Amino acid sequence: MAESQQKDEHEEQLLQLQRMESKLVAASVNYPGVITRRREHQLRYAICLAQLDRFQPGAARRGGRTQNPEVEVRTPRLTRWRAKILRELRDPILDPKSGDVRLANAARILGPLLPEVEKARSEILEKYANDFSAVALDQELGKKTLVTIAGGGGGAGYVYLGAWAALQDAGFVPGYVIGSSMGALLGLFRALRVDGDFDAYVKLAKSMRARSDEIFRFVSLRTRYGMPGIARLYLHAAIGLAFQRDDSADMLLPDLEIPYEAVVAGIRRGALGESPEEYSRSHHLPVDKRPGPLQLRAQIGAQLVRLAAFVNPRVVKEIVIGGDDLTRDFNVIDAAGFSAAIPGILHYDVARDDPHIDAILSELMRREEVSALVDGGVANNVPARTAWQQVQRGKIGTRNCYFLAMDCFYPQYGLGHVWLQPVTRLVSYQVALNARYAHRRHEMYPTLSPVNLLPNYSELDNAVQWGRSQMEMHIPYIKKFLERVRWA
């Protein structure tokens, strides 16, 4: 069997096991008391054992990577247990429509299999006695880490601030944050501190409306790494002070307290049939003064129609800033800025003298064979698959995570959304391919209009409250997922 086929089959097995646990957890919340708490923990431990592949001892307890070497776990009994649980428990858990039947089925079938779980666990501990302890193994299998994935969507994304605040109030701090476009920008604030100051973040967002001329400028800007647009996004002017180190230097990705990555889209060389500069001229994008309201609306409308051409894997490729050694020390604001640069509408670029970021970007564009970096949403708007794969590659050491994806750019019928239906529907197909990698993809509703990038005070307060109330409804499920599961 080809290596790529083996990898795909293994990924599919892990995703099926993840879905089985999701169904069990939801049923446990909705139908408490159908099975004992001990049997519930045994079921979840057994499923997580079947998912065991590679991990960094101690990472689950610490909530992030440690100095311990990673261990690849391979034993005959583990392989047999993975095959058996998929063969004997998958359909009884996934097929029933009623959660109480699902729980009863799983508990009944697991009972006679418990000795096999114990034998598989003992074989692992014996083989890897010099690599990790029973405590470290049980921590990896019994303690989940929260991963939040924030999708793009312009002003609709402000609900994420309320959602993250609700999670923090409930005691849930992400161990890893990844986002596209507006999700990358707001995710940067969530990653800044473990104990996020959401009141301060909202205050900063409110202050940006009065400084719109500093943030969105209608001036010619040399195209170096970005794609020309109607306006130029000066993100350092907007949030730069919030992302400075104690020595006043700009923060780099390792300076954030929570691991963070931003998805950007790279325009494949030759995919547009013209260079970024030629595209700018042919679409009359260079402007040196703010257009009138009607003219600006017409220009944005025309570019939104053209935006559909970029939501195409033949035109763009996904690039994860922070996802490899080359981009590990990327400037945090530049990461979010490129991810939020809507092709033809918002131009983000490096306008300052910064040899460090210039060297990274030059090599990145050479390596990836792209001509410009733009909004990550056109490549992967809700990057759940990317988050899942990054965790499997060892981003945070543990592989036992709860993946919560937040989506604010799905097709909606409100006045601020309906005219964007052609673009949102196109993006929704792309999002659907990612959905199975998340334990939950939460469609945020209501939201502000995606084009409301700098809402007024009351609009922003409403958006934050909407996000908070929506996430609060899901807290019982997250709490159940993140509770410590014990084998004995």
XYZ file of C-alpha atoms in Angstrom:
488
model
C 0.000 0.000 0.000
C 1.350 3.438 -0.949
C 2.514 5.601 1.950
C 0.067 8.391 1.084
C -2.833 5.919 1.052
C -1.796 4.546 4.442
C -1.633 8.070 5.807
C -5.106 8.877 4.480
C -6.568 5.679 5.945
C -4.960 6.368 9.325
C -6.327 9.927 9.309
C -9.783 8.588 8.490
C -9.598 6.153 11.390
C -8.636 8.917 13.816
C -11.477 11.113 12.584
C -14.004 8.302 12.982
C -12.831 7.751 16.552
C -13.085 11.500 17.188
C -16.643 11.503 15.874
C -17.532 8.513 18.056
C -16.354 10.345 21.165
C -18.251 13.470 20.112
C -21.478 11.494 19.834
C -20.934 9.909 23.236
C -20.185 13.210 24.941
C -23.251 14.911 23.450
C -25.396 11.980 24.526
C -23.933 12.101 28.051
C -24.930 15.771 28.375
C -28.406 15.290 26.911
C -29.173 11.992 28.657
C -27.482 12.039 32.068
C -27.785 8.910 34.153
C -28.274 6.413 31.318
C -24.849 4.927 32.093
C -22.627 5.349 35.135
C -19.932 7.981 35.226
C -17.301 5.247 35.495
C -18.547 3.479 32.364
C -18.672 6.806 30.536
C -15.009 7.406 31.417
C -14.069 3.874 30.399
C -15.694 4.399 27.004
C -13.931 7.666 26.391
C -10.589 6.335 27.617
C -10.952 3.304 25.344
C -11.626 5.530 22.333
C -8.725 7.859 23.142
C -6.449 4.839 23.571
C -7.397 3.727 20.057
C -6.435 7.212 18.796
C -3.001 7.078 20.448
C -0.247 7.474 17.875
C 2.415 9.949 18.995
C 2.650 12.428 21.855
C 5.023 14.426 23.995
C 4.939 13.177 27.611
C 3.867 15.937 29.983
C 2.373 18.201 27.293
C -1.230 17.414 28.225
C -0.604 18.308 31.869
C 1.329 21.453 31.029
C -1.063 22.571 28.307
C 1.735 22.975 25.763
C 5.040 21.626 24.566
C 7.693 20.467 27.022
C 11.377 19.591 26.732
C 10.609 15.876 26.597
C 11.188 14.064 23.310
C 8.120 12.954 21.386
C 7.298 9.252 21.454
C 5.778 7.281 18.593
C 3.627 4.537 20.119
C 3.421 1.241 18.213
C 2.396 -2.082 19.775
C 0.520 -5.129 18.381
C -2.282 -4.922 20.942
C -2.815 -1.212 20.277
C -3.165 -1.902 16.550
C -5.640 -4.682 17.217
C -7.590 -2.551 19.691
C -7.965 0.271 17.168
C -9.326 -2.164 14.575
C -11.654 -3.834 17.090
C -13.209 -0.668 18.466
C -13.884 0.611 14.954
C -15.356 -2.721 13.952
C -17.527 -3.358 17.012
C -18.386 0.066 18.424
C -18.502 2.462 15.468
C -21.935 1.595 14.113
C -23.648 1.127 17.505
C -22.425 4.602 18.482
C -22.841 6.492 15.208
C -26.017 4.952 13.741
C -28.704 5.428 16.433
C -30.549 8.734 16.252
C -31.334 8.727 19.958
C -28.522 9.526 22.381
C -29.814 7.240 25.137
C -29.752 4.272 22.753
C -26.240 5.242 21.697
C -25.033 5.252 25.300
C -26.733 1.976 26.169
C -25.303 0.263 23.084
C -21.767 1.458 23.779
C -21.838 0.501 27.459
C -23.204 -2.979 26.709
C -20.611 -3.751 24.031
C -17.641 -2.332 25.945
C -18.148 -4.465 29.050
C -16.662 -7.730 27.689
C -13.888 -5.771 25.951
C -12.483 -4.072 29.040
C -9.771 -6.723 29.620
C -8.441 -6.013 26.105
C -8.180 -2.312 26.907
C -6.213 -3.124 30.056
C -3.889 -5.477 28.179
C -3.225 -2.907 25.432
C -2.490 -0.252 28.046
C -0.149 -2.580 29.987
C 1.738 -3.551 26.821
C 2.324 0.121 26.009
C 3.560 0.918 29.517
C 5.908 -2.060 29.484
C 7.394 -1.289 26.054
C 7.826 2.438 26.709
C 8.747 2.313 30.408
C 11.873 4.379 29.732
C 9.926 7.015 27.760
C 6.899 7.843 29.889
C 5.092 6.807 33.053
C 1.548 5.541 33.567
C 0.668 8.980 34.886
C 1.922 10.666 31.702
C 0.017 8.197 29.508
C -3.201 8.677 31.454
C -2.799 12.443 31.274
C -2.463 12.263 27.485
C -5.533 10.052 27.137
C -7.631 11.668 29.829
C -7.023 15.412 29.489
C -8.156 17.344 26.449
C -6.737 20.700 25.335
C -9.018 23.330 23.819
C -8.177 24.460 20.283
C -10.118 27.408 18.852
C -10.418 28.039 15.121
C -11.748 31.441 14.072
C -13.033 31.948 10.551
C -12.921 35.069 8.435
C -15.862 37.357 7.817
C -14.937 41.015 8.265
C -17.075 42.861 10.791
C -19.177 39.750 11.403
C -16.208 38.368 13.328
C -16.498 40.730 16.284
C -18.753 38.127 17.912
C -15.604 36.083 18.542
C -14.531 38.508 21.280
C -17.657 37.673 23.245
C -17.293 33.958 22.555
C -13.711 33.867 23.851
C -14.702 35.952 26.883
C -17.460 33.455 27.722
C -15.000 30.575 27.445
C -12.527 32.336 29.721
C -15.232 33.119 32.277
C -16.064 29.401 32.332
C -12.397 28.576 32.973
C -11.509 27.405 29.461
C -8.322 28.828 27.935
C -7.250 27.707 24.448
C -3.989 25.841 24.156
C -3.743 26.844 20.508
C -5.434 29.545 18.415
C -5.575 29.618 14.621
C -7.589 31.833 12.315
C -8.139 33.219 8.865
C -8.732 36.865 7.935
C -10.728 38.615 10.690
C -10.456 35.421 12.708
C -6.681 35.690 12.535
C -6.769 39.340 13.590
C -9.061 38.806 16.571
C -7.344 35.514 17.369
C -4.150 37.488 17.815
C -5.744 39.266 20.780
C -6.899 35.972 22.294
C -3.349 34.593 21.970
C -1.704 37.668 23.509
C -2.253 36.633 27.128
C -3.455 33.466 28.808
C -5.659 35.667 30.981
C -7.192 37.816 28.251
C -8.291 41.365 29.059
C -11.396 41.456 26.880
C -12.591 44.802 28.220
C -9.326 46.332 27.000
C -9.636 44.609 23.622
C -13.152 45.955 23.111
C -12.013 49.422 24.183
C -9.229 49.307 21.589
C -11.676 48.167 18.903
C -13.976 51.086 19.753
C -11.109 53.560 19.515
C -10.327 52.450 15.968
C -13.491 53.957 14.510
C -12.332 57.484 15.371
C -8.951 56.702 13.786
C -10.254 55.198 10.557
C -8.173 57.599 8.426
C -5.010 56.290 10.091
C -5.977 52.654 9.562
C -7.499 52.684 6.061
C -5.533 55.026 3.844
C -6.071 55.964 0.229
C -2.460 56.460 -0.786
C -0.180 54.781 -3.269
C 1.878 52.054 -1.673
C 4.632 50.076 -3.296
C 3.582 46.484 -3.842
C 6.182 44.177 -2.348
C 4.503 41.119 -0.894
C 0.792 41.959 -0.883
C -1.933 42.425 -3.470
C -3.106 45.931 -4.430
C -6.517 47.047 -3.222
C -8.822 50.032 -3.009
C -7.503 50.986 0.441
C -4.260 50.323 2.316
C -4.477 48.638 5.705
C -2.062 50.186 8.227
C -2.485 47.653 11.008
C 0.630 48.692 12.950
C -0.906 52.153 13.352
C -4.106 50.592 14.643
C -2.895 48.025 17.180
C 0.900 48.284 17.252
C 1.163 49.524 20.846
C -0.784 46.503 22.112
C 1.765 44.145 20.571
C 5.063 45.519 21.793
C 7.439 43.737 24.147
C 8.760 45.319 27.311
C 11.777 46.558 25.351
C 9.389 48.317 22.894
C 10.291 45.943 20.068
C 7.510 44.479 17.943
C 6.241 41.131 19.170
C 7.094 37.997 17.227
C 4.983 34.839 17.335
C 6.985 33.218 20.187
C 6.223 36.274 22.372
C 2.513 35.401 22.491
C 1.480 33.472 25.590
C -0.776 31.100 23.628
C 0.493 29.294 20.501
C -0.974 31.053 17.480
C -0.972 30.666 13.706
C -2.496 32.694 10.905
C -3.654 31.299 7.586
C -2.835 33.385 4.521
C -3.403 32.721 0.836
C -0.545 32.835 -1.626
C -1.451 33.731 -5.203
C 0.191 31.162 -7.436
C 2.600 32.613 -9.957
C 0.886 33.142 -13.279
C -2.544 32.104 -11.965
C -4.115 35.527 -12.634
C -2.527 35.962 -16.042
C -1.048 39.247 -14.871
C 1.237 40.482 -12.122
C -0.154 42.204 -9.010
C 0.922 45.562 -10.457
C -0.789 44.836 -13.783
C -3.923 43.705 -11.949
C -3.887 46.998 -10.060
C -3.731 49.034 -13.247
C -6.292 46.998 -15.181
C -8.810 47.291 -12.355
C -8.069 50.967 -11.591
C -7.048 50.267 -8.006
C -4.314 52.867 -7.381
C -6.026 55.851 -5.771
C -4.478 58.713 -3.828
C -7.578 60.141 -2.240
C -10.680 58.758 -0.608
C -13.477 58.228 -3.155
C -16.911 59.629 -2.450
C -19.371 57.339 -0.633
C -21.185 56.215 -3.786
C -17.986 55.708 -5.755
C -16.396 53.779 -2.902
C -19.453 51.556 -2.577
C -19.394 50.865 -6.309
C -15.684 50.018 -6.245
C -16.082 47.651 -3.299
C -19.108 46.004 -4.913
C -17.171 45.408 -8.136
C -14.220 43.915 -6.263
C -16.467 41.661 -4.191
C -17.781 40.205 -7.441
C -14.200 39.640 -8.608
C -13.334 38.120 -5.229
C -14.996 34.875 -6.284
C -12.158 34.272 -8.745
C -9.711 34.037 -5.843
C -11.681 31.330 -3.997
C -10.071 28.717 -6.194
C -7.240 26.294 -5.318
C -5.824 26.775 -8.808
C -5.373 30.460 -8.056
C -4.346 30.426 -4.386
C -2.632 28.065 -1.992
C -2.912 27.926 1.775
C 0.130 29.056 3.774
C 0.260 28.777 7.563
C 2.254 31.582 9.164
C 3.924 30.140 12.240
C 3.518 26.612 10.968
C 7.169 25.896 10.166
C 10.712 26.894 11.064
C 10.860 29.628 8.406
C 7.829 31.544 9.714
C 8.213 30.659 13.406
C 9.583 34.122 14.267
C 7.147 36.111 12.126
C 5.992 39.558 13.231
C 2.577 39.033 14.849
C 0.883 42.065 13.293
C 2.205 41.223 9.836
C 0.835 37.699 10.216
C -2.652 39.003 10.961
C -2.340 41.817 8.414
C -1.596 39.589 5.439
C -4.310 37.178 6.548
C -6.879 40.009 6.565
C -5.884 41.623 3.242
C -8.956 41.157 1.008
C -7.778 40.877 -2.631
C -8.546 44.027 -4.558
C -10.091 45.725 -1.525
C -7.515 45.914 1.290
C -3.817 46.047 0.501
C -1.504 45.024 3.323
C 2.238 45.195 2.893
C 5.497 45.792 4.751
C 6.096 49.503 4.302
C 8.814 49.839 6.969
C 12.501 48.924 6.895
C 12.619 45.501 8.549
C 15.391 43.173 7.308
C 14.139 40.324 9.515
C 10.639 40.148 8.020
C 11.932 40.941 4.514
C 14.226 37.905 4.633
C 11.415 35.632 5.797
C 8.912 36.892 3.221
C 11.356 36.747 0.322
C 12.237 33.144 1.072
C 8.594 32.227 1.761
C 7.392 33.549 -1.580
C 10.285 31.876 -3.394
C 9.676 28.554 -1.684
C 5.908 28.595 -2.150
C 6.126 29.994 -5.702
C 3.578 32.736 -5.085
C 3.428 36.313 -6.345
C 1.459 37.889 -3.475
C 0.006 37.161 -0.046
C -3.681 37.863 0.577
C -6.674 37.099 2.787
C -6.446 33.604 4.244
C -10.190 33.222 3.874
C -10.001 32.700 0.123
C -7.780 29.651 0.678
C -9.335 28.250 3.867
C -11.855 30.405 5.677
C -12.476 28.154 8.702
C -9.222 26.159 8.858
C -10.316 23.234 11.025
C -8.411 20.701 8.943
C -5.271 22.804 9.203
C -5.645 23.038 12.986
C -6.191 19.293 13.272
C -3.185 18.481 11.112
C -0.951 20.953 12.922
C -1.842 19.296 16.222
C -1.065 15.884 14.735
C 2.336 17.229 13.649
C 3.104 18.209 17.238
C 2.224 21.912 17.429
C 1.391 21.713 21.133
C 2.808 18.297 22.056
C -0.472 16.647 23.018
C -2.745 15.193 20.324
C -5.797 14.886 22.540
C -7.661 18.099 21.766
C -11.154 19.519 21.486
C -11.454 21.425 18.214
C -13.947 24.304 18.364
C -14.449 26.097 15.045
C -16.323 29.401 14.897
C -17.848 30.524 11.584
C -19.352 33.976 11.019
C -19.358 34.006 7.193
C -21.860 31.320 6.260
C -24.875 32.300 4.058
C -27.297 34.472 6.052
C -30.413 36.335 4.960
C -30.170 39.533 6.982
C -29.911 42.871 5.186
C -26.198 43.136 5.858
C -25.529 39.642 4.508
C -27.917 38.755 1.691
C -26.081 40.697 -1.016
C -22.929 38.711 -0.184
C -24.654 35.374 -0.845
C -22.651 34.533 -4.017
C -19.357 34.811 -2.121
C -20.567 33.213 1.112
C -22.037 30.255 -0.761
C -18.792 29.725 -2.629
C -16.831 29.865 0.623
C -19.305 27.484 2.295
C -18.285 24.643 -0.025
C -14.684 25.132 1.044
C -15.714 25.259 4.716
C -17.702 22.021 4.370
C -14.509 20.146 3.494
C -13.077 21.199 6.867
C -16.146 20.540 9.001
C -15.417 16.930 9.959
C -12.070 17.880 11.520
C -13.778 19.926 14.238
C -15.708 18.505 17.149
C -18.050 21.440 16.602
C -18.373 24.118 13.928
C -20.452 26.849 15.499
C -22.275 29.149 13.061
C -22.383 32.429 14.951
C -25.763 34.169 14.805
C -26.587 36.983 14.795
C -23.565 38.957 13.626
C -22.805 42.388 12.275
C -22.523 42.808 8.513
C -19.167 41.599 7.152
C -18.577 45.033 5.580
C -18.990 46.811 8.931
C -15.266 46.758 9.701
C -15.319 49.632 12.206
C -18.661 49.455 14.017
C -19.864 52.167 16.372
C -19.914 51.646 20.121
C -23.416 50.186 20.403
C -22.917 47.883 17.410
C -19.699 46.526 18.857
C -21.272 46.011 22.271
C -24.130 44.111 20.611
C -21.712 41.901 18.668
C -19.724 41.024 21.785
C -22.903 40.203 23.707
C -24.181 38.056 20.841
C -20.958 36.080 20.821
C -21.004 35.669 24.584
C -24.593 34.435 24.754
C -24.108 32.017 21.854
C -21.026 30.448 23.419
C -22.611 30.244 26.861
C -25.234 27.887 25.430
C -22.468 25.506 24.379
C -20.493 25.649 27.642
C -22.050 22.436 29.123
C -20.807 20.416 26.150
C -17.328 21.955 26.268
C -17.171 21.342 30.008
C -18.003 17.674 29.466
C -15.396 17.340 26.723
C -12.670 18.985 28.796
C -13.328 17.202 32.100
C -10.579 14.846 33.212
C -11.298 11.257 32.115
C -9.835 8.534 34.337
C -9.271 4.892 33.580
C -9.316 3.680 37.171
